[in-house]
Amino acid sequence: MTDQNDILLGDHMQAWSMTVDRFITHAARWSGQHELVSREADGSIVRSTWATSATRARQLSAVLAAAGIRPGERIATMAMNSARHVEAWYGIMGYGAVCHTLNPRLFEDQLVFIINHASDRWLLADPQFAPLIEKLRPRCPTLERIIYLCGPDQLPAGAGVADYESLIDGRPTDVPWGTVDEHAPAALCYTSGTTGNPKGVLYSHRSQVLHAMICAQRDTMGMSVQDSVLAVVPMFHANAWALPFTAAATGAKLVLPGAKLDGASLYELLETEAVTLSAAVPTVWQALLDFLTTNRLPLSTLRRVIIGGSAVTEALIRGFRDGYGVEVLHAWGMTEMSPIGTISGAPPPAVAALGADARVAFNLKQGRAPFGIDMKITDDDEVRLPQDGVAQGHVRVQGPAIIARYFREPGEVLDAEGYFDTGDIATIDPHGYMQITDRAKDVIKSGGEWISSVEIENIAASHPKALMAAVIGVPDPRWRERPLLIVRLRPGQEATAAEFLAWLDGKIAKWWMPDSVLFVDEMPLGATGKLDKKVLRARYAQAATPSE
Ligand code: AMP
């Protein structure tokens, strides 16, 4: 018999609050000797372990506590991936302060805006950024202290600067962690701000913990204690896609490449550290594949690569799969989603049954939503569209690690059903695969219909002579807009427009066919390595406008 009182007693399970420090505490206890391997600025390799780094992170918390930093206050980092940066994350967040990752590739004015907007009190930075930081400081009055992530020998000059090693040396290791509520903020990351000022996404401990667990699922990243994980994606680019959390949660070995992200340096780490899983944007992987092909090198341990941030090309999927037996996990997401939204990896049985070529076609799509993400596509009036793989609509998302409101901005950014509009346009097919066809602001509207610039780009980029391809809309008196194909050729290659148009012929609808092709020496990339179409439009849209 049920006693009515039992129901009134509420939750009968433990109140185990989800704070991010639990990740590294768990790693230190159960996988304490598993390594964190970092490449230093001088190219040398430094080794730590989860146990050692957890202790050092606690010592950093002791420094913050002694200096009177209060929980909730912002401590910034401007650093490449290293064990010290991982320790900084846990030391700051474990203590209850908010870790604000700064992207050093942003323009100076944007950095000044962000630091002031966040009221950052301290900045923990790699010494290589000292010249930039010295320029920013006079314009950032809230910044009291700069701590360089190095020893006393590498400390750059400057007023009020200190080195990390001397600072944490001999500090107590018993500062309490996880004392804040799980809904308290843990980390802050600003969007790259391609339109207007950057906007802050303030992650809570709970959202970070749940997001890392979403990522660790078998059909998402499927990380294991057996993995050696090379985190190429920078920790300032949407939390390095949660790798410093998921690696600690699983006890995996974590390899941190510092500033050297070229093909040769990454290859060396992949081989010497027996890396099994890695994550980066497509341009990094293309450079690695080119390096491997040119030098006829094998990959002995790598099994899976997570590629996201922009669309993956067929050349990349086939290059990894056919050349090296490496599986591509194509991921989509954004800063506002912590960032993982969908992933195209292990296919469901119905897709697996379609054979190897069909699997490539599905791998090119951005993938399926893991547990923890709900997703819909809608028309301009927020009406849901069918998931038939044909209807294109605005991608709207919901979940415990997805933004509700921007930091220090009024009001929620959700639709009537509580979904966030990602600004991406996509189809969803009957197998549940989402495929991005455009950014809403990059969509090409021709004769009242949408042309997918991304699809044309993918096909053009798979031309053997192409290094990169971009498609933008140029004004057209009759159709309103027509697509212009812009191509950067591989070094030493020459090609004609006719060659590229013939390559597209039969692969896209006739009316999608670009009216002209422009060859360029350089493609403008934004602060997170994405193609900057705003710059392309400014440079080429008018020049390419056909005269009547
Ligand atoms: P960010 O917040 O800087 O990570 O940028 C997020 C945006 O990058 C998304 O809204 C997409 O437009 C784009 N993006 C991320 N991953 C992919 C992908 N796999 N394919 C195409 N676009 C992507």
mmCIF file with all atom_site columns, C-alpha atoms and ligand atoms in Angstrom, residues 192 237-238 307-311 330-336 366 422 424 436 439 528 530, ligand 1:
data_model
loop_
_atom_site.group_PDB
_atom_site.id
_atom_site.type_symbol
_atom_site.label_atom_id
_atom_site.label_alt_id
_atom_site.label_comp_id
_atom_site.label_asym_id
_atom_site.label_entity_id
_atom_site.label_seq_id
_atom_site.pdbx_PDB_ins_code
_atom_site.Cartn_x
_atom_site.Cartn_y
_atom_site.Cartn_z
_atom_site.occupancy
_atom_site.B_iso_or_equiv
_atom_site.pdbx_formal_charge
_atom_site.auth_seq_id
_atom_site.auth_comp_id
_atom_site.auth_asym_id
_atom_site.auth_atom_id
_atom_site.pdbx_PDB_model_num
ATOM   1  C CA  . SER A 1 192 ? 32.482 35.316 -32.563 1.00 0.00 ? 192 SER A CA  1
ATOM   2  C CA  . HIS A 1 237 ? 36.537 27.581 -29.204 1.00 0.00 ? 237 HIS A CA  1
ATOM   3  C CA  . ALA A 1 238 ? 33.283 26.533 -27.508 1.00 0.00 ? 238 ALA A CA  1
ATOM   4  C CA  . ILE A 1 307 ? 35.250 17.080 -37.358 1.00 0.00 ? 307 ILE A CA  1
ATOM   5  C CA  . GLY A 1 308 ? 32.962 20.075 -36.940 1.00 0.00 ? 308 GLY A CA  1
ATOM   6  C CA  . GLY A 1 309 ? 32.698 23.844 -36.874 1.00 0.00 ? 309 GLY A CA  1
ATOM   7  C CA  . SER A 1 310 ? 32.015 23.900 -40.598 1.00 0.00 ? 310 SER A CA  1
ATOM   8  C CA  . ALA A 1 311 ? 30.842 21.313 -43.101 1.00 0.00 ? 311 ALA A CA  1
ATOM   9  C CA  . HIS A 1 330 ? 30.865 14.788 -38.383 1.00 0.00 ? 330 HIS A CA  1
ATOM   10 C CA  . ALA A 1 331 ? 29.650 17.115 -35.643 1.00 0.00 ? 331 ALA A CA  1
ATOM   11 C CA  . TRP A 1 332 ? 27.497 20.210 -35.720 1.00 0.00 ? 332 TRP A CA  1
ATOM   12 C CA  . GLY A 1 333 ? 26.838 22.680 -32.956 1.00 0.00 ? 333 GLY A CA  1
ATOM   13 C CA  . MET A 1 334 ? 27.486 26.177 -31.743 1.00 0.00 ? 334 MET A CA  1
ATOM   14 C CA  . THR A 1 335 ? 28.736 28.164 -28.762 1.00 0.00 ? 335 THR A CA  1
ATOM   15 C CA  . GLU A 1 336 ? 25.118 28.591 -27.641 1.00 0.00 ? 336 GLU A CA  1
ATOM   16 C CA  . GLN A 1 366 ? 25.574 16.891 -39.865 1.00 0.00 ? 366 GLN A CA  1
ATOM   17 C CA  . THR A 1 422 ? 20.277 28.486 -34.237 1.00 0.00 ? 422 THR A CA  1
ATOM   18 C CA  . ASP A 1 424 ? 21.075 27.639 -39.456 1.00 0.00 ? 424 ASP A CA  1
ATOM   19 C CA  . ILE A 1 436 ? 22.736 22.080 -42.928 1.00 0.00 ? 436 ILE A CA  1
ATOM   20 C CA  . ARG A 1 439 ? 23.290 29.929 -42.482 1.00 0.00 ? 439 ARG A CA  1
ATOM   21 C CA  . THR A 1 528 ? 37.338 30.333 -35.269 1.00 0.00 ? 528 THR A CA  1
ATOM   22 C CA  . LYS A 1 530 ? 35.339 29.630 -40.510 1.00 0.00 ? 530 LYS A CA  1
HETATM 23 P P1  . AMP B 2 .   ? 30.388 28.724 -33.372 1.00 0.00 ? 1   AMP B P1  1
HETATM 24 O O1  . AMP B 2 .   ? 29.433 29.157 -32.339 1.00 0.00 ? 1   AMP B O1  1
HETATM 25 O O2  . AMP B 2 .   ? 31.486 29.708 -33.637 1.00 0.00 ? 1   AMP B O2  1
HETATM 26 O O3  . AMP B 2 .   ? 30.905 27.355 -33.085 1.00 0.00 ? 1   AMP B O3  1
HETATM 27 O O4  . AMP B 2 .   ? 29.605 28.640 -34.785 1.00 0.00 ? 1   AMP B O4  1
HETATM 28 C C1  . AMP B 2 .   ? 28.458 27.837 -34.913 1.00 0.00 ? 1   AMP B C1  1
HETATM 29 C C2  . AMP B 2 .   ? 28.045 27.753 -36.350 1.00 0.00 ? 1   AMP B C2  1
HETATM 30 O O5  . AMP B 2 .   ? 29.020 27.073 -37.140 1.00 0.00 ? 1   AMP B O5  1
HETATM 31 C C3  . AMP B 2 .   ? 26.784 26.942 -36.556 1.00 0.00 ? 1   AMP B C3  1
HETATM 32 O O6  . AMP B 2 .   ? 25.622 27.670 -36.274 1.00 0.00 ? 1   AMP B O6  1
HETATM 33 C C4  . AMP B 2 .   ? 26.903 26.540 -38.007 1.00 0.00 ? 1   AMP B C4  1
HETATM 34 O O7  . AMP B 2 .   ? 26.463 27.571 -38.874 1.00 0.00 ? 1   AMP B O7  1
HETATM 35 C C5  . AMP B 2 .   ? 28.387 26.352 -38.194 1.00 0.00 ? 1   AMP B C5  1
HETATM 36 N N1  . AMP B 2 .   ? 28.716 24.926 -38.092 1.00 0.00 ? 1   AMP B N1  1
HETATM 37 C C6  . AMP B 2 .   ? 29.185 24.249 -37.024 1.00 0.00 ? 1   AMP B C6  1
HETATM 38 N N2  . AMP B 2 .   ? 29.402 22.962 -37.323 1.00 0.00 ? 1   AMP B N2  1
HETATM 39 C C7  . AMP B 2 .   ? 29.059 22.788 -38.615 1.00 0.00 ? 1   AMP B C7  1
HETATM 40 C C8  . AMP B 2 .   ? 29.025 21.676 -39.512 1.00 0.00 ? 1   AMP B C8  1
HETATM 41 N N3  . AMP B 2 .   ? 29.417 20.461 -39.143 1.00 0.00 ? 1   AMP B N3  1
HETATM 42 N N4  . AMP B 2 .   ? 28.584 21.891 -40.774 1.00 0.00 ? 1   AMP B N4  1
HETATM 43 C C9  . AMP B 2 .   ? 28.184 23.111 -41.176 1.00 0.00 ? 1   AMP B C9  1
HETATM 44 N N5  . AMP B 2 .   ? 28.190 24.201 -40.381 1.00 0.00 ? 1   AMP B N5  1
HETATM 45 C C10 . AMP B 2 .   ? 28.614 24.049 -39.117 1.00 0.00 ? 1   AMP B C10 1
#
